[in-house]
């Protein structure tokens, strides 16, 4: 065990300990221990895994703090693994010297605007456990190529960039579990221009990741608690593609921000070879943003068993998507105060072959959005229906409870091959405000309705051309 104090570090928060810590990394015996204290550094501590060999950094049960006063990461772990997770792809030096680098139980803060906490490059089985990262630019920065990363039990708090940033990254197998990720200006987990498989985001608290808690101006583009952006290629990196992922058992909430989202997944083309998808979003509490869940050009996503609430513009917005299974979710509200209500809205636009089943969808009891808090760059959006299908084909809506809609429960606009069956559609308010259970616009064709129970409306219950009731439609 090598204590950095024995290599010349002072830990007094005044002396520049950069050289002493780098000396411990180069010449220590592997386990690098920071005793309680404040360690000021001005340059990145470079950890060349092939030279340093098997290494772990420990901050003595969280009592040590590293203060990064220069630009770049406080700690950069650099490996040379260029293969996959397949055992056949490993070179001997990776297993002998580089595997499983660990950093744990330490605090990292920054005073430079471009200071970053930890950067991983070319690593295999890097494990970040119990690390506090705050007042930095990015908390954790993953670049180029990594495999089998674990981020567990970390506190990633109040950084001006992203909490965890996957930046033009090639990565298979990453588990982000049991962390608090909050108050990061550019988002909680941000994935841009990357090729990622086997991504697990589970059991985290991911909240308030937008500009509101920072003195800086609003970001140039809207942020998200979890952003997966596969729209464009970065430099010479592979074509972005994120698949085989799970977002489960998290609280994903926020203060509202213009154009913001709790979960935003953006793809270039749902008909392409590898759009974002092959994914499950399950068992989360998601709420209080402009858009709670925003899916664009995705294919093959299961959104199930979530409580989704207080979307200022949409609870769910799916654009140009294919093969979505939206099942067993509750779309509702956090507060029932008459002056703190939002309209509920699920909108699918230009999407095909999607299933909406077993949903609880409840509108605002007052019939309108009544929250009048500060909302610049786009006020609360009032919608035509709780569920809106725009230019969609082959959509099944079944077994849903749709309650207290204003002005309408379901809107069909230029849709084809829509099946609405086994739904309960009612207005339970003292004064009925639901105009139509189903309203059609433009030309809708092959619309089948069967076995629904529909309550009173102020106008015609079903006002839609092309509807065949209690029948099967076939060529």
Short mmCIF file of C-alpha atoms in Angstrom, two decimals:
data_model
loop_
_atom_site.label_atom_id
_atom_site.label_comp_id
_atom_site.label_asym_id
_atom_site.label_seq_id
_atom_site.Cartn_x
_atom_site.Cartn_y
_atom_site.Cartn_z
CA UNK A 1 0.00 0.00 0.00
CA UNK A 2 1.35 3.43 -0.99
CA UNK A 3 0.18 6.50 0.89
CA UNK A 4 0.57 9.68 -1.15
CA UNK A 5 1.78 11.48 1.99
CA UNK A 6 4.85 9.24 1.93
CA UNK A 7 5.64 10.44 -1.61
CA UNK A 8 5.70 14.12 -0.66
CA UNK A 9 2.04 15.17 -0.76
CA UNK A 10 0.90 17.47 2.04
CA UNK A 11 -2.90 17.28 1.87
CA UNK A 12 -3.16 20.75 3.44
CA UNK A 13 -5.16 22.36 0.60
CA UNK A 14 -2.41 24.91 -0.07
CA UNK A 15 0.64 23.08 -1.44
CA UNK A 16 0.49 21.87 -5.06
CA UNK A 17 0.48 18.08 -4.63
CA UNK A 18 0.42 17.25 -8.35
CA UNK A 19 4.00 15.97 -8.65
CA UNK A 20 3.84 14.01 -5.41
CA UNK A 21 0.66 12.20 -6.41
CA UNK A 22 2.04 11.47 -9.88
CA UNK A 23 5.18 10.12 -8.18
CA UNK A 24 3.04 7.76 -6.08
CA UNK A 25 1.24 6.55 -9.20
CA UNK A 26 4.50 5.85 -11.05
CA UNK A 27 6.53 4.40 -8.21
CA UNK A 28 4.00 3.05 -5.74
CA UNK A 29 3.13 -0.59 -5.28
CA UNK A 30 -0.45 -0.50 -6.64
CA UNK A 31 -2.92 0.45 -3.90
CA UNK A 32 -2.69 4.27 -3.77
CA UNK A 33 -4.18 5.68 -0.55
CA UNK A 34 -5.12 9.28 0.15
CA UNK A 35 -5.32 9.92 3.90
CA UNK A 36 -7.81 12.45 5.20
CA UNK A 37 -6.99 15.88 3.79
CA UNK A 38 -7.38 18.32 0.90
CA UNK A 39 -5.05 17.63 -2.03
CA UNK A 40 -4.58 20.52 -4.43
CA UNK A 41 -3.54 19.63 -8.01
CA UNK A 42 -3.01 21.82 -11.06
CA UNK A 43 -2.56 19.21 -13.80
CA UNK A 44 -4.14 15.91 -14.72
CA UNK A 45 -2.89 12.87 -12.81
CA UNK A 46 -2.12 10.53 -15.71
CA UNK A 47 -2.51 6.83 -14.95
CA UNK A 48 -0.94 4.82 -17.76
CA UNK A 49 -2.25 1.40 -16.84
CA UNK A 50 0.40 -0.48 -18.79
CA UNK A 51 3.16 1.32 -16.87
CA UNK A 52 1.46 1.60 -13.49
CA UNK A 53 0.22 -1.99 -13.67
CA UNK A 54 -2.64 -3.13 -11.45
CA UNK A 55 -3.79 -0.07 -9.54
CA UNK A 56 -6.49 1.19 -7.22
CA UNK A 57 -7.07 4.61 -5.69
CA UNK A 58 -8.75 4.96 -2.30
CA UNK A 59 -9.75 8.09 -0.38
CA UNK A 60 -9.93 6.60 3.12
CA UNK A 61 -13.70 6.17 3.41
CA UNK A 62 -14.43 9.51 1.75
CA UNK A 63 -12.27 11.65 4.02
CA UNK A 64 -9.86 12.71 1.25
CA UNK A 65 -10.63 15.47 -1.24
CA UNK A 66 -8.78 16.26 -4.46
CA UNK A 67 -9.15 19.83 -5.74
CA UNK A 68 -8.49 20.20 -9.48
CA UNK A 69 -7.33 23.75 -10.27
CA UNK A 70 -6.40 23.18 -13.91
CA UNK A 71 -8.31 22.22 -17.06
CA UNK A 72 -9.02 18.59 -17.91
CA UNK A 73 -9.61 15.56 -15.73
CA UNK A 74 -8.23 15.24 -12.22
CA UNK A 75 -7.56 11.55 -12.93
CA UNK A 76 -7.19 10.06 -16.40
CA UNK A 77 -7.03 6.26 -16.63
CA UNK A 78 -5.51 5.20 -19.96
CA UNK A 79 -5.45 1.61 -21.19
CA UNK A 80 -4.76 0.01 -24.54
CA UNK A 81 -7.57 -2.52 -24.86
CA UNK A 82 -8.67 -2.41 -28.49
CA UNK A 83 -10.75 -5.57 -28.50
CA UNK A 84 -14.22 -6.45 -27.32
CA UNK A 85 -15.36 -8.32 -24.20
CA UNK A 86 -14.69 -11.60 -25.99
CA UNK A 87 -11.83 -13.40 -24.18
CA UNK A 88 -10.23 -14.13 -27.55
CA UNK A 89 -9.74 -10.42 -28.23
CA UNK A 90 -7.45 -9.67 -25.27
CA UNK A 91 -3.72 -9.16 -25.41
CA UNK A 92 -1.79 -10.63 -22.46
CA UNK A 93 -0.76 -7.23 -21.06
CA UNK A 94 -4.38 -6.19 -20.56
CA UNK A 95 -5.06 -9.07 -18.17
CA UNK A 96 -1.63 -8.90 -16.58
CA UNK A 97 -1.41 -5.13 -15.99
CA UNK A 98 -4.48 -3.13 -16.97
CA UNK A 99 -7.65 -4.94 -15.95
CA UNK A 100 -10.00 -3.70 -13.24
CA UNK A 101 -8.61 -0.26 -12.28
CA UNK A 102 -10.53 1.03 -9.26
CA UNK A 103 -11.12 4.48 -7.79
CA UNK A 104 -13.23 4.63 -4.67
CA UNK A 105 -14.25 6.55 -1.55
CA UNK A 106 -12.81 9.91 -2.60
CA UNK A 107 -14.11 13.41 -3.32
CA UNK A 108 -13.06 15.36 -6.41
CA UNK A 109 -13.94 19.03 -6.86
CA UNK A 110 -12.81 21.68 -9.31
CA UNK A 111 -12.02 25.37 -9.32
CA UNK A 112 -11.21 25.66 -13.05
CA UNK A 113 -14.23 26.00 -15.40
CA UNK A 114 -12.94 23.11 -17.54
CA UNK A 115 -11.96 20.81 -14.70
CA UNK A 116 -13.31 17.26 -15.05
CA UNK A 117 -13.44 14.58 -12.39
CA UNK A 118 -12.46 11.24 -13.95
CA UNK A 119 -11.74 10.33 -17.58
CA UNK A 120 -11.58 6.75 -18.88
CA UNK A 121 -9.77 5.87 -22.12
CA UNK A 122 -9.17 2.35 -23.41
CA UNK A 123 -9.91 0.67 -20.08
CA UNK A 124 -11.19 -2.80 -19.27
CA UNK A 125 -13.37 -3.32 -16.17
CA UNK A 126 -12.85 0.16 -14.72
CA UNK A 127 -14.81 0.48 -11.48
CA UNK A 128 -15.82 3.80 -9.92
CA UNK A 129 -17.34 3.23 -6.49
CA UNK A 130 -18.42 5.74 -3.86
CA UNK A 131 -16.88 8.79 -5.53
CA UNK A 132 -18.17 12.31 -4.87
CA UNK A 133 -17.78 14.56 -7.93
CA UNK A 134 -18.95 18.14 -7.61
CA UNK A 135 -18.32 21.69 -8.86
CA UNK A 136 -16.61 20.37 -11.98
CA UNK A 137 -17.42 20.62 -15.67
CA UNK A 138 -18.17 16.94 -16.35
CA UNK A 139 -18.19 14.53 -13.45
CA UNK A 140 -17.20 11.37 -15.38
CA UNK A 141 -16.02 11.52 -19.00
CA UNK A 142 -15.79 8.34 -21.09
CA UNK A 143 -14.09 8.66 -24.48
CA UNK A 144 -12.79 6.57 -27.37
CA UNK A 145 -13.10 2.93 -26.30
CA UNK A 146 -13.86 1.19 -23.00
CA UNK A 147 -15.33 -2.14 -21.92
CA UNK A 148 -17.18 -3.47 -18.86
CA UNK A 149 -17.44 -0.24 -16.85
CA UNK A 150 -19.06 -0.11 -13.39
CA UNK A 151 -20.25 3.20 -11.86
CA UNK A 152 -21.79 2.44 -8.49
CA UNK A 153 -22.79 4.41 -5.40
CA UNK A 154 -21.38 7.73 -6.61
CA UNK A 155 -22.58 11.24 -5.77
CA UNK A 156 -22.37 13.33 -8.95
CA UNK A 157 -23.56 16.77 -7.98
CA UNK A 158 -23.78 20.33 -9.28
CA UNK A 159 -21.42 20.25 -12.25
CA UNK A 160 -21.60 22.72 -15.14
CA UNK A 161 -21.47 20.00 -17.81
CA UNK A 162 -22.91 16.50 -17.64
CA UNK A 163 -22.86 14.20 -14.67
CA UNK A 164 -21.75 11.23 -16.80
CA UNK A 165 -20.74 12.02 -20.40
CA UNK A 166 -20.26 9.28 -23.00
CA UNK A 167 -18.54 11.27 -25.72
CA UNK A 168 -18.03 9.67 -29.17
CA UNK A 169 -17.51 6.46 -27.25
CA UNK A 170 -17.31 2.82 -28.29
CA UNK A 171 -18.48 0.84 -25.27
CA UNK A 172 -20.11 -2.50 -24.58
CA UNK A 173 -21.20 -3.43 -21.06
CA UNK A 174 -21.69 -0.54 -18.63
CA UNK A 175 -23.66 -0.59 -15.39
CA UNK A 176 -24.68 2.75 -13.84
CA UNK A 177 -26.30 1.71 -10.58
CA UNK A 178 -27.32 3.24 -7.27
CA UNK A 179 -25.99 6.76 -7.85
CA UNK A 180 -27.28 10.22 -7.02
CA UNK A 181 -26.87 12.34 -10.16
CA UNK A 182 -28.31 15.82 -9.72
CA UNK A 183 -28.01 19.52 -10.52
CA UNK A 184 -25.72 19.04 -13.52
CA UNK A 185 -26.33 21.81 -16.04
CA UNK A 186 -26.01 19.79 -19.27
CA UNK A 187 -27.83 16.70 -18.07
CA UNK A 188 -27.46 13.74 -15.77
CA UNK A 189 -26.37 11.00 -18.18
CA UNK A 190 -25.43 12.34 -21.62
CA UNK A 191 -24.60 10.00 -24.52
CA UNK A 192 -23.68 11.68 -27.80
CA UNK A 193 -22.19 10.27 -31.01
CA UNK A 194 -21.49 6.89 -29.42
CA UNK A 195 -21.74 3.20 -30.22
CA UNK A 196 -22.96 1.51 -27.03
CA UNK A 197 -24.42 -1.91 -26.20
CA UNK A 198 -25.48 -3.48 -22.90
CA UNK A 199 -26.17 -0.24 -21.05
CA UNK A 200 -27.88 -0.63 -17.66
CA UNK A 201 -29.15 2.48 -15.83
CA UNK A 202 -30.80 1.15 -12.68
CA UNK A 203 -31.70 2.27 -9.19
CA UNK A 204 -30.45 5.84 -9.51
CA UNK A 205 -31.83 9.17 -8.36
CA UNK A 206 -31.45 11.46 -11.39
CA UNK A 207 -32.93 14.89 -10.76
CA UNK A 208 -32.73 18.65 -11.43
CA UNK A 209 -30.16 18.30 -14.20
CA UNK A 210 -30.65 21.58 -16.05
CA UNK A 211 -29.53 25.19 -15.97
CA UNK A 212 -31.79 26.46 -13.20
CA UNK A 213 -29.40 25.89 -10.29
CA UNK A 214 -26.45 27.50 -12.12
CA UNK A 215 -25.49 31.12 -12.68
CA UNK A 216 -24.58 30.43 -16.30
CA UNK A 217 -26.99 31.13 -19.14
CA UNK A 218 -29.30 28.47 -20.49
CA UNK A 219 -27.68 25.78 -22.67
CA UNK A 220 -27.72 26.35 -26.41
CA UNK A 221 -29.92 23.27 -26.77
CA UNK A 222 -32.43 21.60 -24.46
CA UNK A 223 -31.04 19.10 -22.00
CA UNK A 224 -32.37 15.91 -20.47
CA UNK A 225 -31.92 13.94 -17.30
CA UNK A 226 -30.97 11.04 -19.61
CA UNK A 227 -30.02 11.94 -23.19
CA UNK A 228 -29.16 9.37 -25.86
CA UNK A 229 -28.38 11.23 -29.09
CA UNK A 230 -27.56 9.12 -32.15
CA UNK A 231 -28.31 11.73 -34.80
CA UNK A 232 -24.84 12.61 -36.05
CA UNK A 233 -21.36 11.21 -36.47
CA UNK A 234 -18.55 12.83 -34.49
CA UNK A 235 -15.22 13.21 -36.34
CA UNK A 236 -13.95 9.74 -37.34
CA UNK A 237 -15.93 7.82 -34.72
CA UNK A 238 -18.25 4.95 -35.72
CA UNK A 239 -21.80 5.75 -36.72
CA UNK A 240 -23.74 6.41 -33.49
CA UNK A 241 -25.86 3.50 -32.34
CA UNK A 242 -27.18 2.76 -28.84
CA UNK A 243 -29.03 -0.53 -28.39
CA UNK A 244 -29.56 -3.30 -25.84
CA UNK A 245 -30.19 -0.97 -22.90
CA UNK A 246 -32.34 -0.82 -19.78
CA UNK A 247 -33.52 2.21 -17.82
CA UNK A 248 -35.21 0.74 -14.74
CA UNK A 249 -36.17 1.55 -11.13
CA UNK A 250 -34.95 5.15 -11.18
CA UNK A 251 -36.47 8.40 -10.00
CA UNK A 252 -36.03 10.74 -12.97
CA UNK A 253 -37.46 14.12 -12.05
CA UNK A 254 -36.64 17.77 -12.46
CA UNK A 255 -37.51 21.38 -12.26
CA UNK A 256 -38.97 22.32 -15.61
CA UNK A 257 -36.74 23.81 -18.28
CA UNK A 258 -37.73 25.05 -21.74
CA UNK A 259 -37.56 22.19 -24.22
CA UNK A 260 -36.15 19.88 -21.57
CA UNK A 261 -36.95 16.21 -21.05
CA UNK A 262 -36.58 13.55 -18.40
CA UNK A 263 -35.65 10.88 -20.97
CA UNK A 264 -34.79 11.88 -24.55
CA UNK A 265 -33.69 9.30 -27.14
CA UNK A 266 -32.93 10.63 -30.62
CA UNK A 267 -32.13 8.56 -33.68
CA UNK A 268 -31.38 9.45 -37.29
CA UNK A 269 -33.85 7.10 -39.02
CA UNK A 270 -36.13 4.36 -37.59
CA UNK A 271 -36.01 2.44 -40.89
CA UNK A 272 -32.21 2.28 -40.84
CA UNK A 273 -30.13 -0.71 -39.84
CA UNK A 274 -29.53 0.19 -36.18
CA UNK A 275 -31.85 2.89 -34.80
CA UNK A 276 -31.94 3.38 -31.02
CA UNK A 277 -33.92 0.52 -29.54
CA UNK A 278 -33.89 -3.07 -28.37
CA UNK A 279 -34.53 -1.43 -25.01
CA UNK A 280 -36.71 -1.41 -21.90
CA UNK A 281 -37.75 1.61 -19.83
CA UNK A 282 -39.50 0.11 -16.81
CA UNK A 283 -40.47 0.79 -13.22
CA UNK A 284 -39.37 4.43 -13.08
CA UNK A 285 -40.96 7.53 -11.57
CA UNK A 286 -40.63 10.14 -14.32
CA UNK A 287 -41.91 13.69 -14.10
CA UNK A 288 -42.01 17.46 -14.07
CA UNK A 289 -40.36 18.51 -17.31
CA UNK A 290 -41.41 20.01 -20.63
CA UNK A 291 -41.48 16.48 -22.07
CA UNK A 292 -41.30 13.51 -19.73
CA UNK A 293 -40.32 10.89 -22.34
CA UNK A 294 -39.26 11.94 -25.85
CA UNK A 295 -38.56 9.24 -28.43
CA UNK A 296 -37.52 10.25 -31.93
CA UNK A 297 -36.71 7.82 -34.76
CA UNK A 298 -36.54 4.82 -32.42
CA UNK A 299 -37.50 1.21 -33.06
CA UNK A 300 -38.25 -1.55 -30.59
CA UNK A 301 -38.60 0.12 -27.18
CA UNK A 302 -40.75 -1.23 -24.33
CA UNK A 303 -42.07 1.53 -22.05
CA UNK A 304 -43.80 -0.30 -19.21
CA UNK A 305 -44.77 -0.01 -15.56
CA UNK A 306 -43.75 3.62 -15.07
CA UNK A 307 -45.50 6.47 -13.26
CA UNK A 308 -45.20 9.45 -15.60
CA UNK A 309 -46.49 12.84 -14.48
CA UNK A 310 -46.54 16.60 -14.97
CA UNK A 311 -45.34 17.02 -18.54
CA UNK A 312 -45.65 20.70 -19.36
CA UNK A 313 -45.92 19.92 -23.07
CA UNK A 314 -46.11 16.12 -23.35
CA UNK A 315 -45.97 13.18 -20.97
CA UNK A 316 -44.90 11.06 -23.93
CA UNK A 317 -43.89 12.28 -27.38
CA UNK A 318 -42.95 9.64 -29.95
CA UNK A 319 -42.00 10.88 -33.42
CA UNK A 320 -41.13 8.71 -36.43
CA UNK A 321 -40.98 5.59 -34.26
CA UNK A 322 -41.68 1.94 -35.02
CA UNK A 323 -42.44 -1.13 -32.88
CA UNK A 324 -43.08 0.61 -29.55
CA UNK A 325 -44.78 -1.32 -26.72
CA UNK A 326 -46.31 1.22 -24.31
CA UNK A 327 -47.93 -0.90 -21.61
CA UNK A 328 -49.01 -0.70 -17.99
CA UNK A 329 -47.98 2.92 -17.38
CA UNK A 330 -49.82 5.43 -15.21
CA UNK A 331 -49.97 8.95 -16.66
CA UNK A 332 -51.13 11.30 -13.93
CA UNK A 333 -50.29 14.12 -11.59
CA UNK A 334 -48.17 14.86 -8.55
CA UNK A 335 -50.38 17.54 -7.02
CA UNK A 336 -54.16 17.77 -7.09
CA UNK A 337 -54.28 21.45 -6.20
CA UNK A 338 -56.47 23.30 -8.66
CA UNK A 339 -53.75 25.90 -9.26
CA UNK A 340 -51.01 23.29 -9.82
CA UNK A 341 -52.32 21.17 -12.68
CA UNK A 342 -51.07 20.21 -16.12
CA UNK A 343 -52.93 18.71 -19.02
CA UNK A 344 -51.94 15.10 -19.65
CA UNK A 345 -50.83 14.25 -23.18
CA UNK A 346 -49.55 11.25 -25.09
CA UNK A 347 -48.71 12.03 -28.71
CA UNK A 348 -47.53 9.61 -31.39
CA UNK A 349 -46.66 11.28 -34.69
CA UNK A 350 -45.65 9.62 -37.97
CA UNK A 351 -45.23 6.29 -36.17
CA UNK A 352 -46.14 2.73 -37.09
CA UNK A 353 -46.84 -0.66 -35.51
CA UNK A 354 -47.12 0.48 -31.91
CA UNK A 355 -49.14 -0.96 -29.02
CA UNK A 356 -50.68 1.12 -26.22
CA UNK A 357 -52.18 -1.22 -23.65
CA UNK A 358 -53.27 -1.19 -20.02
CA UNK A 359 -52.64 2.52 -19.52
CA UNK A 360 -54.12 4.74 -16.83
CA UNK A 361 -54.45 8.19 -18.39
CA UNK A 362 -56.06 10.97 -16.37
CA UNK A 363 -56.50 14.56 -17.44
CA UNK A 364 -56.44 17.67 -15.29
CA UNK A 365 -59.48 17.87 -12.99
CA UNK A 366 -59.83 21.59 -13.73
CA UNK A 367 -59.82 20.88 -17.46
CA UNK A 368 -56.79 23.00 -18.25
CA UNK A 369 -53.21 23.59 -17.21
CA UNK A 370 -53.29 26.10 -14.39
CA UNK A 371 -49.68 26.35 -13.23
CA UNK A 372 -48.44 29.87 -13.96
CA UNK A 373 -44.85 29.60 -12.76
CA UNK A 374 -41.99 31.17 -14.70
CA UNK A 375 -41.90 29.52 -18.12
CA UNK A 376 -39.91 31.33 -20.77
CA UNK A 377 -39.39 30.21 -24.37
CA UNK A 378 -42.63 28.31 -24.72
CA UNK A 379 -45.57 28.23 -22.32
CA UNK A 380 -47.51 25.19 -21.26
CA UNK A 381 -49.06 23.54 -24.32
CA UNK A 382 -52.81 22.96 -24.42
CA UNK A 383 -53.70 19.87 -26.47
CA UNK A 384 -56.70 18.62 -28.42
CA UNK A 385 -56.85 15.26 -26.63
CA UNK A 386 -55.27 13.16 -23.93
CA UNK A 387 -54.06 10.69 -26.57
CA UNK A 388 -53.19 12.06 -30.02
CA UNK A 389 -52.29 9.91 -33.02
CA UNK A 390 -51.03 11.99 -35.95
CA UNK A 391 -50.31 10.36 -39.32
CA UNK A 392 -49.89 6.94 -37.71
CA UNK A 393 -50.47 3.45 -39.09
CA UNK A 394 -51.23 0.11 -37.50
CA UNK A 395 -51.64 1.25 -33.90
CA UNK A 396 -53.49 -0.78 -31.25
CA UNK A 397 -55.03 0.99 -28.25
CA UNK A 398 -56.55 -1.52 -25.85
CA UNK A 399 -57.55 -2.02 -22.23
CA UNK A 400 -56.90 1.58 -21.21
CA UNK A 401 -58.70 3.76 -18.66
CA UNK A 402 -58.95 7.27 -20.08
CA UNK A 403 -60.46 9.70 -17.61
CA UNK A 404 -61.37 13.38 -17.37
CA UNK A 405 -60.28 14.42 -20.85
CA UNK A 406 -60.40 18.03 -22.03
CA UNK A 407 -61.43 18.73 -24.71
CA UNK A 408 -61.30 15.17 -26.13
CA UNK A 409 -60.09 11.74 -25.09
CA UNK A 410 -58.58 10.45 -28.36
CA UNK A 411 -57.65 12.36 -31.52
CA UNK A 412 -57.01 10.59 -34.83
CA UNK A 413 -55.52 12.77 -37.55
CA UNK A 414 -54.75 11.19 -40.95
CA UNK A 415 -54.37 7.70 -39.51
CA UNK A 416 -54.76 4.24 -40.99
CA UNK A 417 -55.44 0.81 -39.47
CA UNK A 418 -56.13 1.86 -35.88
CA UNK A 419 -57.74 -0.55 -33.39
CA UNK A 420 -59.38 0.85 -30.23
CA UNK A 421 -60.79 -1.89 -28.03
CA UNK A 422 -61.70 -2.70 -24.45
CA UNK A 423 -61.19 0.84 -23.16
CA UNK A 424 -63.03 2.76 -20.45
CA UNK A 425 -63.45 6.42 -21.44
CA UNK A 426 -65.24 8.61 -18.90
CA UNK A 427 -65.50 12.13 -17.54
CA UNK A 428 -65.93 11.78 -13.77
CA UNK A 429 -65.89 15.48 -12.92
CA UNK A 430 -68.95 17.21 -11.48
CA UNK A 431 -69.28 19.19 -14.69
CA UNK A 432 -68.65 17.16 -17.85
CA UNK A 433 -66.03 18.79 -20.10
CA UNK A 434 -65.14 15.95 -22.49
CA UNK A 435 -66.51 16.89 -25.91
CA UNK A 436 -65.73 13.67 -27.83
CA UNK A 437 -64.40 10.29 -26.81
CA UNK A 438 -62.90 9.94 -30.30
CA UNK A 439 -62.40 12.87 -32.65
CA UNK A 440 -61.17 12.43 -36.21
CA UNK A 441 -59.50 15.01 -38.43
CA UNK A 442 -58.53 14.88 -42.07
CA UNK A 443 -58.98 11.43 -43.62
CA UNK A 444 -58.76 8.38 -41.38
CA UNK A 445 -59.21 4.90 -42.82
CA UNK A 446 -59.69 1.40 -41.38
CA UNK A 447 -60.50 2.50 -37.83
CA UNK A 448 -61.95 -0.37 -35.76
CA UNK A 449 -63.62 0.10 -32.37
CA UNK A 450 -64.99 -2.69 -30.20
CA UNK A 451 -66.02 -3.50 -26.61
CA UNK A 452 -65.37 0.00 -25.26
CA UNK A 453 -67.41 1.56 -22.44
CA UNK A 454 -67.81 5.28 -23.01
CA UNK A 455 -69.42 7.80 -20.67
CA UNK A 456 -71.28 11.00 -21.41
CA UNK A 457 -69.78 13.68 -23.66
CA UNK A 458 -70.93 17.23 -24.33
CA UNK A 459 -70.98 16.53 -28.07
CA UNK A 460 -71.08 13.49 -30.33
CA UNK A 461 -69.34 10.58 -28.60
CA UNK A 462 -67.49 9.40 -31.72
CA UNK A 463 -66.90 12.01 -34.39
CA UNK A 464 -64.59 10.31 -36.87
CA UNK A 465 -64.98 9.09 -40.42
CA UNK A 466 -63.81 5.62 -41.34
CA UNK A 467 -64.83 4.00 -38.03
CA UNK A 468 -66.23 0.48 -38.04
CA UNK A 469 -67.74 -0.44 -34.67
CA UNK A 470 -67.70 -3.94 -33.19
CA UNK A 471 -66.36 -5.47 -36.37
CA UNK A 472 -63.27 -6.93 -37.94
CA UNK A 473 -61.78 -5.08 -40.88
CA UNK A 474 -60.20 -7.24 -43.56
CA UNK A 475 -59.48 -6.87 -47.27
#
